[in-house]
Structures are given as C-alpha cells and as structure tokens.
Tab-separated table of C-alpha atoms and ligand atoms in Angstrom:
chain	number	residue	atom	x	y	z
D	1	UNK	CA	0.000	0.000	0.000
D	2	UNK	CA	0.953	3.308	-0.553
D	3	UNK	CA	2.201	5.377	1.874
D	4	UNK	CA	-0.380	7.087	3.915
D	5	UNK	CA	0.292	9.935	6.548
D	6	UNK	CA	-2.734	11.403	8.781
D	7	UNK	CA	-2.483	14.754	9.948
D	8	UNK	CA	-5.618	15.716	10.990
D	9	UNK	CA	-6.628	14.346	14.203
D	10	UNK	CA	-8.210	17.512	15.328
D	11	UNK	CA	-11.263	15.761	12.980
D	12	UNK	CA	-11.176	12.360	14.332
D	13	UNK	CA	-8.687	9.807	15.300
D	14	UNK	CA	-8.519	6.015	14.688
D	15	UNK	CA	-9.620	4.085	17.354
D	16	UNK	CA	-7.421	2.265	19.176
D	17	UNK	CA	-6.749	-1.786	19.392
D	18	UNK	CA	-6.743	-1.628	23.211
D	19	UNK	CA	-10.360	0.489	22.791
D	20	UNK	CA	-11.621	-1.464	19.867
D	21	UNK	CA	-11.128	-5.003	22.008
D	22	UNK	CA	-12.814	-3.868	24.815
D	23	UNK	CA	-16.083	-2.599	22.590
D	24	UNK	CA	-15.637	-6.176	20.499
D	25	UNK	CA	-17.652	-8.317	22.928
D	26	UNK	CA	-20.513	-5.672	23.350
D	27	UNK	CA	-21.579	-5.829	19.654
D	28	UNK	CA	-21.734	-9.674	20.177
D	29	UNK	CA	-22.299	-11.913	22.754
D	30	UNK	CA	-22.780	-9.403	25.292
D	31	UNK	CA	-25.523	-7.678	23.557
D	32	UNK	CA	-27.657	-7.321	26.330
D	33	UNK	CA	-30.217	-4.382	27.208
D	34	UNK	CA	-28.820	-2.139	30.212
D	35	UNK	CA	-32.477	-2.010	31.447
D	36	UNK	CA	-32.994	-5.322	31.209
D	37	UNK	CA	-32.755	-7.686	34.592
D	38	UNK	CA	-31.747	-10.343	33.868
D	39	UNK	CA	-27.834	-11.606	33.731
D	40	UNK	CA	-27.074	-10.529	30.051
D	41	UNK	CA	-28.771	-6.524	30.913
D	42	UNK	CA	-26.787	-7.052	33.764
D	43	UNK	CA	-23.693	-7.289	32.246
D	44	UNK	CA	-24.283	-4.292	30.147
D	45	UNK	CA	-25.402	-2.163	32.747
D	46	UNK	CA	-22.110	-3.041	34.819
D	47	UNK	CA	-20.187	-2.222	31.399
D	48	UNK	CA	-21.705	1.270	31.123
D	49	UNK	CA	-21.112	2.161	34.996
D	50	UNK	CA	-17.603	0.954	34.522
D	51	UNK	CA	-17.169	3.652	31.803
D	52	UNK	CA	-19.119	6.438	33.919
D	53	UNK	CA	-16.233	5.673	36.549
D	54	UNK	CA	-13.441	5.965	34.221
D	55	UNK	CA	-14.898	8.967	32.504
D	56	UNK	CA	-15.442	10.995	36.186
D	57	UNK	CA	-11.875	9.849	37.121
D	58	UNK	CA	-10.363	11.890	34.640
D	59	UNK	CA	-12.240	14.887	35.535
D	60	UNK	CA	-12.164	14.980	39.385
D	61	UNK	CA	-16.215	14.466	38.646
D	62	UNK	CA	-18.739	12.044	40.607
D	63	UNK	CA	-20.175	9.025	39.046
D	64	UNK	CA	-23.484	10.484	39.154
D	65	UNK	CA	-22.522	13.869	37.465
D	66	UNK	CA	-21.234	12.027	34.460
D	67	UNK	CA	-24.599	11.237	31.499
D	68	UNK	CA	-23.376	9.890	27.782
D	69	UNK	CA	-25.000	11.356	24.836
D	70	UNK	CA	-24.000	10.844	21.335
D	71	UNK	CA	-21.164	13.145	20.702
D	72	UNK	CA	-19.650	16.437	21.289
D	73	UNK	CA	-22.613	18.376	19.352
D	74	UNK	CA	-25.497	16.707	21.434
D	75	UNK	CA	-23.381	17.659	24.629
D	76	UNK	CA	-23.165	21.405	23.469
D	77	UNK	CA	-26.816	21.291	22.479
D	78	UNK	CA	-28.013	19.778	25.548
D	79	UNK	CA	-26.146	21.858	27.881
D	80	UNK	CA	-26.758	25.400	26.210
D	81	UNK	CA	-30.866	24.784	25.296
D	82	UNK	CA	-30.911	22.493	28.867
D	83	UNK	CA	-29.768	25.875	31.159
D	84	UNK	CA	-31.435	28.063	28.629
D	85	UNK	CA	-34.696	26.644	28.957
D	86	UNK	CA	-34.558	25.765	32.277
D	87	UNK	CA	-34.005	29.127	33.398
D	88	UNK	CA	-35.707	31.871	30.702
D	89	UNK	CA	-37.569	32.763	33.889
D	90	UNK	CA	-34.674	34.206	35.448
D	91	UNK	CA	-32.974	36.084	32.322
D	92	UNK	CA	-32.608	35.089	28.376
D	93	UNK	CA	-28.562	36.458	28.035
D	94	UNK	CA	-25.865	34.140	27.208
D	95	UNK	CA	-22.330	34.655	26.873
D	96	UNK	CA	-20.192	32.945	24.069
D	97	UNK	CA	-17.116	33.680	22.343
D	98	UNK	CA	-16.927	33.917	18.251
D	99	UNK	CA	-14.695	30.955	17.558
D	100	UNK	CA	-17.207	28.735	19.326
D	101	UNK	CA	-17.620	25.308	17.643
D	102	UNK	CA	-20.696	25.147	15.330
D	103	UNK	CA	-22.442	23.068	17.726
D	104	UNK	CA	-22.171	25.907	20.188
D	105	UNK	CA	-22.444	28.480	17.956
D	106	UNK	CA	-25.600	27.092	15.635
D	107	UNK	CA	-27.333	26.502	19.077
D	108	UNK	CA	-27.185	29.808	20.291
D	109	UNK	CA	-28.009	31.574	17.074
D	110	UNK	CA	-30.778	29.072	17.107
D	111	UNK	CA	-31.919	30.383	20.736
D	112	UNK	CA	-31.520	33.808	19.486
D	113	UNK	CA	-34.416	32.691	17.431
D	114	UNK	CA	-36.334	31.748	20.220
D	115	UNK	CA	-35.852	35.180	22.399
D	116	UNK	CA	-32.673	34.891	23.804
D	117	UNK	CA	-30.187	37.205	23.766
D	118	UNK	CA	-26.330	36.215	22.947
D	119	UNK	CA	-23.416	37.956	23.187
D	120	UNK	CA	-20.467	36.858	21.452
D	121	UNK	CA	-17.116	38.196	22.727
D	122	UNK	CA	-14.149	38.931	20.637
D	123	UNK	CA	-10.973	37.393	20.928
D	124	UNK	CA	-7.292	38.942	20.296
D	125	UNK	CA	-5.336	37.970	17.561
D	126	UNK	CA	-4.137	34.875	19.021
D	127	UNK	CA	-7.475	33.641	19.985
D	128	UNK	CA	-7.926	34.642	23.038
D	129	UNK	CA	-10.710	35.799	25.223
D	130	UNK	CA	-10.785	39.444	27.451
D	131	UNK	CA	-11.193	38.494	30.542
D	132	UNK	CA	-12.313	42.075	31.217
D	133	UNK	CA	-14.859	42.181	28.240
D	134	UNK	CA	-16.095	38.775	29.671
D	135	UNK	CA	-17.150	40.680	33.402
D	136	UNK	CA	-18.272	43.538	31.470
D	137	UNK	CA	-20.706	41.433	28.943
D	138	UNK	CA	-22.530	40.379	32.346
D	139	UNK	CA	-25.912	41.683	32.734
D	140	UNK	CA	-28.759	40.731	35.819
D	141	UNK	CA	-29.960	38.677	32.953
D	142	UNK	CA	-27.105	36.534	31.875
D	143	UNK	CA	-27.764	32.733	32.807
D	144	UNK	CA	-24.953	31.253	30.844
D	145	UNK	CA	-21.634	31.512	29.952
D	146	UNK	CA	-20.387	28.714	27.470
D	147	UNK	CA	-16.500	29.455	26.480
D	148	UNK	CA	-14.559	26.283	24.863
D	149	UNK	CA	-11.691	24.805	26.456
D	150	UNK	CA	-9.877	24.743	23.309
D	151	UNK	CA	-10.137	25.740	19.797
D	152	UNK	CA	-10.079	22.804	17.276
D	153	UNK	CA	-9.155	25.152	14.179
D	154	UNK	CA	-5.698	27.009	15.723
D	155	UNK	CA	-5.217	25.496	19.035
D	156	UNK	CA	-5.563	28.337	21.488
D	157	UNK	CA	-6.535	27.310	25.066
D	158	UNK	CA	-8.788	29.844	27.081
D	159	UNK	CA	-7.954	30.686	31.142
D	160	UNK	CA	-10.684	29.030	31.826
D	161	UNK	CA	-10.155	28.624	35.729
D	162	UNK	CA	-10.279	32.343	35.290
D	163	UNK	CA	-13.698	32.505	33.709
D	164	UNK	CA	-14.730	29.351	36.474
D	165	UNK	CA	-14.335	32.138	38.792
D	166	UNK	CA	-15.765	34.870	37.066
D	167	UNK	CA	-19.086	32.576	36.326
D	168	UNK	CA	-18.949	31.605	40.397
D	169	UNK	CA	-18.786	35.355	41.697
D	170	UNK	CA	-21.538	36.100	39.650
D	171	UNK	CA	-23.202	33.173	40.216
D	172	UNK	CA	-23.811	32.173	36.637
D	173	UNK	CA	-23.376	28.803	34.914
D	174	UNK	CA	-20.339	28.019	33.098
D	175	UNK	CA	-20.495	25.497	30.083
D	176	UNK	CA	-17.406	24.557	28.300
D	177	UNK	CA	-16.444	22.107	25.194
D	178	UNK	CA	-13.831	20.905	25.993
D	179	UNK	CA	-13.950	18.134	23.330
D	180	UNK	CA	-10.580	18.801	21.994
D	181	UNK	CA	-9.235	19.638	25.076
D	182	UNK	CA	-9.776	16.339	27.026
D	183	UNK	CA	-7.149	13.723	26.365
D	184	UNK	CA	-4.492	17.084	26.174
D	185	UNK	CA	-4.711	18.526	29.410
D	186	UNK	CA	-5.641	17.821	32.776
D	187	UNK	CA	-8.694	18.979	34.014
D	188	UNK	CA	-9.982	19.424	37.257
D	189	UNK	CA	-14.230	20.072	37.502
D	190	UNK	CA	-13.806	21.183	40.961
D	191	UNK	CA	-11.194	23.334	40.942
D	192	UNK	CA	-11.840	25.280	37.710
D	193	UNK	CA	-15.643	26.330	38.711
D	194	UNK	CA	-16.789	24.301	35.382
D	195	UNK	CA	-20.663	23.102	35.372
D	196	UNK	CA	-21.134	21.548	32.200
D	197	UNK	CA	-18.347	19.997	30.439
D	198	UNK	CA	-18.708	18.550	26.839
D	199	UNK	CA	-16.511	15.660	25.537
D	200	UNK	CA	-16.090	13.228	22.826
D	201	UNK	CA	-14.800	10.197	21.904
D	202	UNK	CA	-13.747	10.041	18.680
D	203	UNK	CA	-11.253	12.995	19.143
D	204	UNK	CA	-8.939	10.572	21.930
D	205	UNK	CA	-8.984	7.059	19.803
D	206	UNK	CA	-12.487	6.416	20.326
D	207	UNK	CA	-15.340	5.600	18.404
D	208	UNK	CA	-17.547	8.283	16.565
D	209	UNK	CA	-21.374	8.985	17.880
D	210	UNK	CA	-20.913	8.848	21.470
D	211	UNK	CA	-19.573	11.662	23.893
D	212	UNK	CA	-21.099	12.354	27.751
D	213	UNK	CA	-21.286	15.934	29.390
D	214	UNK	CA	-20.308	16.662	33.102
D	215	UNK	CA	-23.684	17.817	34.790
D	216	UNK	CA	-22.315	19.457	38.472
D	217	UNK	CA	-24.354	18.008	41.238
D	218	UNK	CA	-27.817	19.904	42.023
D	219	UNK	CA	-27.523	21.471	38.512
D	220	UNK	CA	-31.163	21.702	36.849
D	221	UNK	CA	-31.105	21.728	33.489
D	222	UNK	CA	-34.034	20.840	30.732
D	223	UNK	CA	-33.538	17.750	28.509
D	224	UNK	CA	-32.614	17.422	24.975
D	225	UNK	CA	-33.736	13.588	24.283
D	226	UNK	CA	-37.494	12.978	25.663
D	227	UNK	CA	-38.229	9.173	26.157
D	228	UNK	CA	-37.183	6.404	28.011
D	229	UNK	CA	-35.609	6.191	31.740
D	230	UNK	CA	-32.217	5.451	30.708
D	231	UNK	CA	-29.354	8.057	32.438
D	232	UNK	CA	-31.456	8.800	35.627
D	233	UNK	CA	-34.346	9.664	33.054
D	234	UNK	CA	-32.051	12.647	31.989
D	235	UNK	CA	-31.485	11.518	28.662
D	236	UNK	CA	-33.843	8.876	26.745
D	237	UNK	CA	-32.466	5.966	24.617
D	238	UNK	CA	-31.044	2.952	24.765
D	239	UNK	CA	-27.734	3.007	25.417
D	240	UNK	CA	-24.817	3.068	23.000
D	241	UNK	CA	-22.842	0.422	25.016
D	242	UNK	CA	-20.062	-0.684	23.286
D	243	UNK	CA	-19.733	2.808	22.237
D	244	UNK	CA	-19.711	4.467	25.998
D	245	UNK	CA	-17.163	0.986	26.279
D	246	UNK	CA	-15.331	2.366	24.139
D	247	UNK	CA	-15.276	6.135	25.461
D	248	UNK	CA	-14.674	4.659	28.675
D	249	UNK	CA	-11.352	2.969	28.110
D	250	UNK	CA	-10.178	5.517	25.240
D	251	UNK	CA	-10.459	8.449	28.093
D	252	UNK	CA	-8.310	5.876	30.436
D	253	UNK	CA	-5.754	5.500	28.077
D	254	UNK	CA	-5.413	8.615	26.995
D	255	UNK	CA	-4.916	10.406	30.590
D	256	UNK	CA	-2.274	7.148	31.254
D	257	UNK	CA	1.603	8.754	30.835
D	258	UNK	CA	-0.163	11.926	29.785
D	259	UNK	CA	3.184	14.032	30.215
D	260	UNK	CA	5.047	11.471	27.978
D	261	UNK	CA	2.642	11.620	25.033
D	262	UNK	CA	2.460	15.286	25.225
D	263	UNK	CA	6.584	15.783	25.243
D	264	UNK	CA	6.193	13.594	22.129
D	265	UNK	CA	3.808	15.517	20.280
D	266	UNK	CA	4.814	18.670	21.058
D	267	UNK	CA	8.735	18.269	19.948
D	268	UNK	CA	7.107	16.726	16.432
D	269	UNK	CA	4.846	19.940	16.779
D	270	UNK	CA	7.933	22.319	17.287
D	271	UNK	CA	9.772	20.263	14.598
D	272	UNK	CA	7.158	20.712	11.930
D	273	UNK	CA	6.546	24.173	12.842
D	274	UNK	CA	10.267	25.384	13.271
D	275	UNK	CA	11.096	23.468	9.712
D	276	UNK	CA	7.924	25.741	7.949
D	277	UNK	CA	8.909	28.433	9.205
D	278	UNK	CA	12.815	28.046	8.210
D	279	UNK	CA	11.855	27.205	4.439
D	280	UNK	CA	8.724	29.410	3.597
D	281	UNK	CA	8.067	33.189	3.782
D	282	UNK	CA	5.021	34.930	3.482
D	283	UNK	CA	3.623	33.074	5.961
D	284	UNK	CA	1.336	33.374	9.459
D	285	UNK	CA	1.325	31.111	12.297
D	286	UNK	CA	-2.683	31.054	13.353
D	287	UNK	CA	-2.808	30.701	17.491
D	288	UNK	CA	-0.962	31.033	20.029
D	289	UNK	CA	2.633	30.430	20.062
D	290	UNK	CA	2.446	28.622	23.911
D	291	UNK	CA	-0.953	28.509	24.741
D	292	UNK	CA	-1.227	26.251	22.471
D	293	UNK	CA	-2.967	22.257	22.141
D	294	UNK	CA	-0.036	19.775	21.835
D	295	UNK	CA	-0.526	18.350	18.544
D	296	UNK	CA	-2.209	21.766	16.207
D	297	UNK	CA	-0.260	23.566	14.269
D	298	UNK	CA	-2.030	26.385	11.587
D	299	UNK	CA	-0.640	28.338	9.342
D	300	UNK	CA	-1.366	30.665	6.386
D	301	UNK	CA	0.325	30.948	3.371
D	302	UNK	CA	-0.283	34.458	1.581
D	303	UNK	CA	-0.893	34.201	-2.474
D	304	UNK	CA	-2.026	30.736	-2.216
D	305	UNK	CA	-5.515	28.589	-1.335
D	306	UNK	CA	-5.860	26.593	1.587
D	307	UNK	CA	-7.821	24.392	-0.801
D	308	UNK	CA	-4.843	23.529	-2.965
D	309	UNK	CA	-2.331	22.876	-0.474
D	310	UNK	CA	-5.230	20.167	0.569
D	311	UNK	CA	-5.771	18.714	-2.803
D	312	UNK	CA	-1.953	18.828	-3.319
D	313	UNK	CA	-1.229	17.077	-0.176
D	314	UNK	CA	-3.849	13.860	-1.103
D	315	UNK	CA	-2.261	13.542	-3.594
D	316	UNK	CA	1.090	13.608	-1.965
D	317	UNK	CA	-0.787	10.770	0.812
D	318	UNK	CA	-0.920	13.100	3.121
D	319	UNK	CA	-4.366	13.658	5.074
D	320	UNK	CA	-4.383	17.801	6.784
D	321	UNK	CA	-7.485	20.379	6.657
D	322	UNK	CA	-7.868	23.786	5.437
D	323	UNK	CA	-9.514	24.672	8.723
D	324	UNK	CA	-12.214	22.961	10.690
D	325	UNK	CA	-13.851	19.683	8.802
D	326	UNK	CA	-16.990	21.160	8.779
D	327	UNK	CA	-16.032	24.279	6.801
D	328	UNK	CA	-14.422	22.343	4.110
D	329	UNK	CA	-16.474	22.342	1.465
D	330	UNK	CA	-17.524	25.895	2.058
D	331	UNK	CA	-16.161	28.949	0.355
D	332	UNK	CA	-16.627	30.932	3.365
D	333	UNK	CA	-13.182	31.321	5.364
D	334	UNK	CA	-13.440	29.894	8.858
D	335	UNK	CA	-15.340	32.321	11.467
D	336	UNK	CA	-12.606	31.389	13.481
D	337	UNK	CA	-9.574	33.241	11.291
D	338	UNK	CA	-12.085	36.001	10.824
D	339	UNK	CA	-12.286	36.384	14.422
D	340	UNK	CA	-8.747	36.582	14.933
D	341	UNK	CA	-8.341	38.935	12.230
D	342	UNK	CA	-7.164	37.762	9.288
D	343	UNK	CA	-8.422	39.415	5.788
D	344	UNK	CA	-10.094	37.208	3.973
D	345	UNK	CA	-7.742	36.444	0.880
D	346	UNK	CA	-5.030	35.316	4.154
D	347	UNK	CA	-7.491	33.171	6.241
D	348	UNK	CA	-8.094	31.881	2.597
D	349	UNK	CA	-5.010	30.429	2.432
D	350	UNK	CA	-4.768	28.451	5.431
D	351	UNK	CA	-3.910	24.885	6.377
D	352	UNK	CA	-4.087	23.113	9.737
D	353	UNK	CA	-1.979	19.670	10.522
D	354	UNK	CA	-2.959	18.567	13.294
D	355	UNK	CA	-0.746	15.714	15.034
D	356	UNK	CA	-1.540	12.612	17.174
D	357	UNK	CA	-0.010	9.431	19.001
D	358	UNK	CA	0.626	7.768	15.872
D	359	UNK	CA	2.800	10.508	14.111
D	360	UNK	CA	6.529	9.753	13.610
D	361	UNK	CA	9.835	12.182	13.538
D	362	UNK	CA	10.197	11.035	9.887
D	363	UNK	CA	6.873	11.553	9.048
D	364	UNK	CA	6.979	15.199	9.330
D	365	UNK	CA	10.085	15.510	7.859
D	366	UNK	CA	8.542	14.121	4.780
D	367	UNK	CA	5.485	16.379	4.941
D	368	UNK	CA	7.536	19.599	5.524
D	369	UNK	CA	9.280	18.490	2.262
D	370	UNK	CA	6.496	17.878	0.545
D	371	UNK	CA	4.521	21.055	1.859
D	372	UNK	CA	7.567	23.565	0.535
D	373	UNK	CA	7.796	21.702	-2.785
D	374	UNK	CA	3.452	22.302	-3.373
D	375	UNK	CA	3.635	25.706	-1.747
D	376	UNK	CA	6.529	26.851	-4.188
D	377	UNK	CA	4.963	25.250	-6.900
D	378	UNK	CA	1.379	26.959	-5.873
D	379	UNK	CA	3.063	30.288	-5.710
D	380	UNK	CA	5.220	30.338	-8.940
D	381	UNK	CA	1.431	29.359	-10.467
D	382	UNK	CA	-0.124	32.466	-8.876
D	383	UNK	CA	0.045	35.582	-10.278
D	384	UNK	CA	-0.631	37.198	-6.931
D	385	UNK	CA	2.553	36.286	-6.241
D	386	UNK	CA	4.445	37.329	-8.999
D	387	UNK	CA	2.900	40.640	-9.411
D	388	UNK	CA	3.320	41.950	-5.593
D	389	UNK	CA	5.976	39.929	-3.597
D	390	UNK	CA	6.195	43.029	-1.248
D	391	UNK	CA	3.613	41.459	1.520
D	392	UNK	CA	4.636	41.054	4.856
D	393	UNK	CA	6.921	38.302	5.809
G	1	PLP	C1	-15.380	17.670	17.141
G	1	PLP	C2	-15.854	18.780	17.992
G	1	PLP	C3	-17.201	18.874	18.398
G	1	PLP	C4	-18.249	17.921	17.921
G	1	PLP	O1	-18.112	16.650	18.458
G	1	PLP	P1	-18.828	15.406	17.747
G	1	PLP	O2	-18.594	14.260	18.664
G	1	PLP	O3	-18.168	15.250	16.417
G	1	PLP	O4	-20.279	15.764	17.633
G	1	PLP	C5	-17.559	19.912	19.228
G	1	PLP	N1	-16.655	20.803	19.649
G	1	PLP	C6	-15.362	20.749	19.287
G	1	PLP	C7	-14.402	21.756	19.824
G	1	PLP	C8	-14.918	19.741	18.446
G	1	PLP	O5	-13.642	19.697	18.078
C-alpha cells in the first residue's frame, strides 16, 4: 500500500486496538439491554457504569454527574438549550465567544431565534478571550456563559479557571467544550468552577457517535432527548454500550503517561513548525505560540488557497485540513480566522496539521518536504505572487 500519513486528528482519530477489544464483545455476545434484569442486561449495565467511573476519574467528577450522549454536538446542544430553557424565567442572556464550535455556535443563534439574547465576545489575535470584556458582557440577565476549552481550528486554550471564577462570583453557569481539550490537558471540575463539560470520543482514539457531558451536582437543566428512563431519566435511549465501552477505556488510556505523550507531540509539533517556518516566507502562524494544544499547528500561506495545499497534499498521501472539517467544502473562510483577524484572501489560504499518538519524527520531515515543494509550486502558479511579492513576511 501506498504510503499514507494522517495529519488531521483535530477531525477524528482512529480508534485504538486496546479500545476497539474492549467494545468487540458488546456488539456480540454481550448484547444485552442495560435495562434489562436479567444476567445478560446485567452485564451491560455493569459495562456502562464501569465507563461512567473511568470517565469521572479523569475529571475529578462524581459518578453520578457524568450522562453519555451521542457526541460532542449533542453535549453542546443539551447543555446550552438544557440551562437556557430551564431558566428563561430568570434572564434570556448568554455569553459565548466567536470561535465557538458550530455546535455551540448554531445553538445559540438558534436560541436567538427563540428570544434569547447572545453575546459573542471577541478574541485577540491569538485567539484569546478578554477576561475584562467577559465581566463587562454580564448583565442581571445573563444565565450562561459557554467558552470552549480549546479551539479545534488554531489550538488556542482559554484561562478558563479564570472565567470558572468569574461565572462563580456572579453566580452564573459556566459550560465549556472541551472536546478537543480532554485527552491534552488535565482537568480538574472542581477546581476550575466548570458546570457543564462537553466531551467526545472520537477525538482521543475512540469511536464516533458517542460523547457524555459533566452535569455538576444539584444542577437543573431541561432535557434534549425525551423518552425512556435510561441516564437517571435525563437523557432517553437505549444506550450506545459498546460505544460508551469504548469512550470509557479511550479516556483511560489517553490520561495514562499523559506528560510522555504530550513531550512527544509537542517536539514533532515544534519540529514541523520550526522546519515551515525556516523554508517558507510569506507566511502566518494562526494561534498562540504557547498557549497552544499539543498536537495543532495552523498556518497561512499568503498568495495561495488553503484548498490547494489540501488537494496537493492527497495527492502527496498526506491527510491535513484547510480549517475545521466542517467548513471544508464551504467557500466561506473559517469564522474562526475572521475572528482573529485575518483578511479574507489570508485566512483563505490556510492549512491546519494537526498531530496525534501515531505521528513519527520522519513523518513530518517528509510532509515539511512535501509542503515547501506544493507551496513553491502553488506560488510560482499564482500571479498574486508574482505581481506583488512586497507582503509582509
Ligand atoms: C469535534 C468537535 C465537536 C463535535 O463533536 P462530535 O462528537 O463530532 O459531535 C464539538 N466541539 C469541538 C471543539 C470539536 O472539536
């Protein structure tokens, strides 16, 4: 087989044999009903509290405050809509950020709709937040504040103990996504004031279409999925057991020698991003330089399309994203480069590799090579660049 070289596990990640033979049995011969009684519900049931444990381990969290859905969007969803609704009585104002995952973003425009009221903070050109902007955003109406953890197109993390305590003084929830935070960086519920916490499995090695959210104890918030009894009749449906399996051990794994993996990553990270920048000009990291997830690196490279570095890469074997999966496809350059200020023939020309357990030293040797030889070629193609060579470096 050809060779094959995946850089974008910011979209998903292949699930791992460790994860994938722990699920195995649950599709099969242990393919009983968690509600039922007898022995085979029974051993479903114990398979699913099992994974609630491992999943509130990781997050200083109780058993109890720990409910699986079926991904990071329902989490989002169900946390924003469950405090919104749950509380219009006491004020309609919600506090986001603009570089807000579609699933946060698309629900609160879709509240907007509905008579809330959404403010959606700025960030700097690195991505990040105003911590000042945040207090003054708060109104006596303000029920919500839903910031993510960090951002899946350029990496930047958010203080977010620091906005824990601003939501706490001002006694007002705090959600955060933290979907492509978790498996990157230890977090601590407790100690960082969160409420609701969004995750995913099939961003740490495990399998797509199931994900849980951290509900604090005593929280009240409406449900999104109306039915059955299943999750302390919090959310309806049968479970997804070999899939919460599966998000059970893949959140294990990936919090096991967590300072190892992320020395790893982040010298291939440095490696790729020091080698870019020594053999192209005319170009812009996206993100923070330090505050910064492990394994994302973003760039832009002026004169040229995102797009064509992509299509240029595949065909090189080499799997990367022009900014967040959803977006591709779209003409529109990523809200999230917007946000941070790019113009929109830059943010145009952006690519994002994004780095996992898997990646080797030689493998990103071989993709910086290949990345200056398509981005040379791209440029000497565009007449952008051969007209006005006088942009900034
Ligand atoms: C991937 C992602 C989601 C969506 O999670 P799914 O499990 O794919 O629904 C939400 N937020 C962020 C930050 C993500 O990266």
């Amino acid at each position: 087989m050809r060779k094959y070289i995946y850089m974008d596990n910011a979209a998903t990640t292949k699930v791992r044999k460790e994860v994938l033979d722990e699920m195995l049995p649950y599709f099969s011969d242990n393919y009983g009903n968690p509600s039922s009684i007898y022995e085979l519900g029974s051993t479903s049931r114990v398979a699913v509290e099992k994974a609630r444990e491992q999943v509130a381990k990781v997050l200083n969290a109780e058993k109890n405050e720990i409910f699986f859905t079926a991904g990071g969007s329902e989490s989002d969803n169900w946390a924003i809509k469950g405090v919104a609704l749950r509380n219009k009585e006491k004020g309609n104002h919600i506090i986001t950020s603009k570089i807000e995952h579609h699933a946060v973003l698309h629900t609160c425009q879709y509240l907007e709709k509905h008579g809330f009221e959404v403010t959606y903070l700025d960030v700097d050109e690195y991505g990040l937040i105003d911590l000042e902007e945040l207090k003054a955003a708060i109104t006596d109406n303000t029920i919500l504040i839903t910031i993510m953890y960090a951002n899946n197109e350029i990496g930047t993390i958010q203080p977010i103990e620091e906005i824990g305590k601003i939501a706490k003084e001002n006694n007002i929830i705090f959600h955060t996504d933290a979907v492509q935070a978790i498996g990157s960086i230890k977090i601590d519920v407790k100690a960082m004031n969160i409420d609701l916490l969004s995750l995913s499995a099939h961003k740490i090695y495990g399998p797509k279409g199931v994900g849980a959210l951290y509900i604090k104890k005593g929280l009240r918030l409406d449900n999104l999925i109306e039915g059955g009894a299943q999750e302390r009749n919090r959310r309806a449906g049968t479970e997804n057991v070999q899939g919460i399996v599966g998000l059970g051990k893949a959140i294990e794994l990936a919090y096991e020698n967590l300072d190892e993996k992320n020395e790893k990553i982040i010298y291939l990270r440095d490696r790729l991003m020091n080698k870019i920048e020594e053999n192209l000009d005319y170009i812009r990291l996206n993100g923070h330089r330090t505050k910064r997830l492990p394994g994302n690196v973003n760039y832009s490279f002026e004169f040229i399309e995102g797009e064509s570095i992509l299509l240029s890469l595949d065909m090189e074997g080499i799997a990367a994203s022009s900014g967040s999966a959803c977006t591709s496809g779209s003409l529109d350059p990523s809200h999230v480069l917007l946000a941070i200020g790019l113009p929109h023939g830059i943010a145009h020309g952006s690519l994002r590799l994004s780095l996992g357990i898997y990646n080797t030293e030689e493998e990103v040797d071989y993709v910086v090579g290949k990345l200056v030889e398509i981005v040379d070629r791209l440029r000497n193609m565009s007449p952008l660049f051969n007209e006005r060579k006088t942009g900034v470096k």
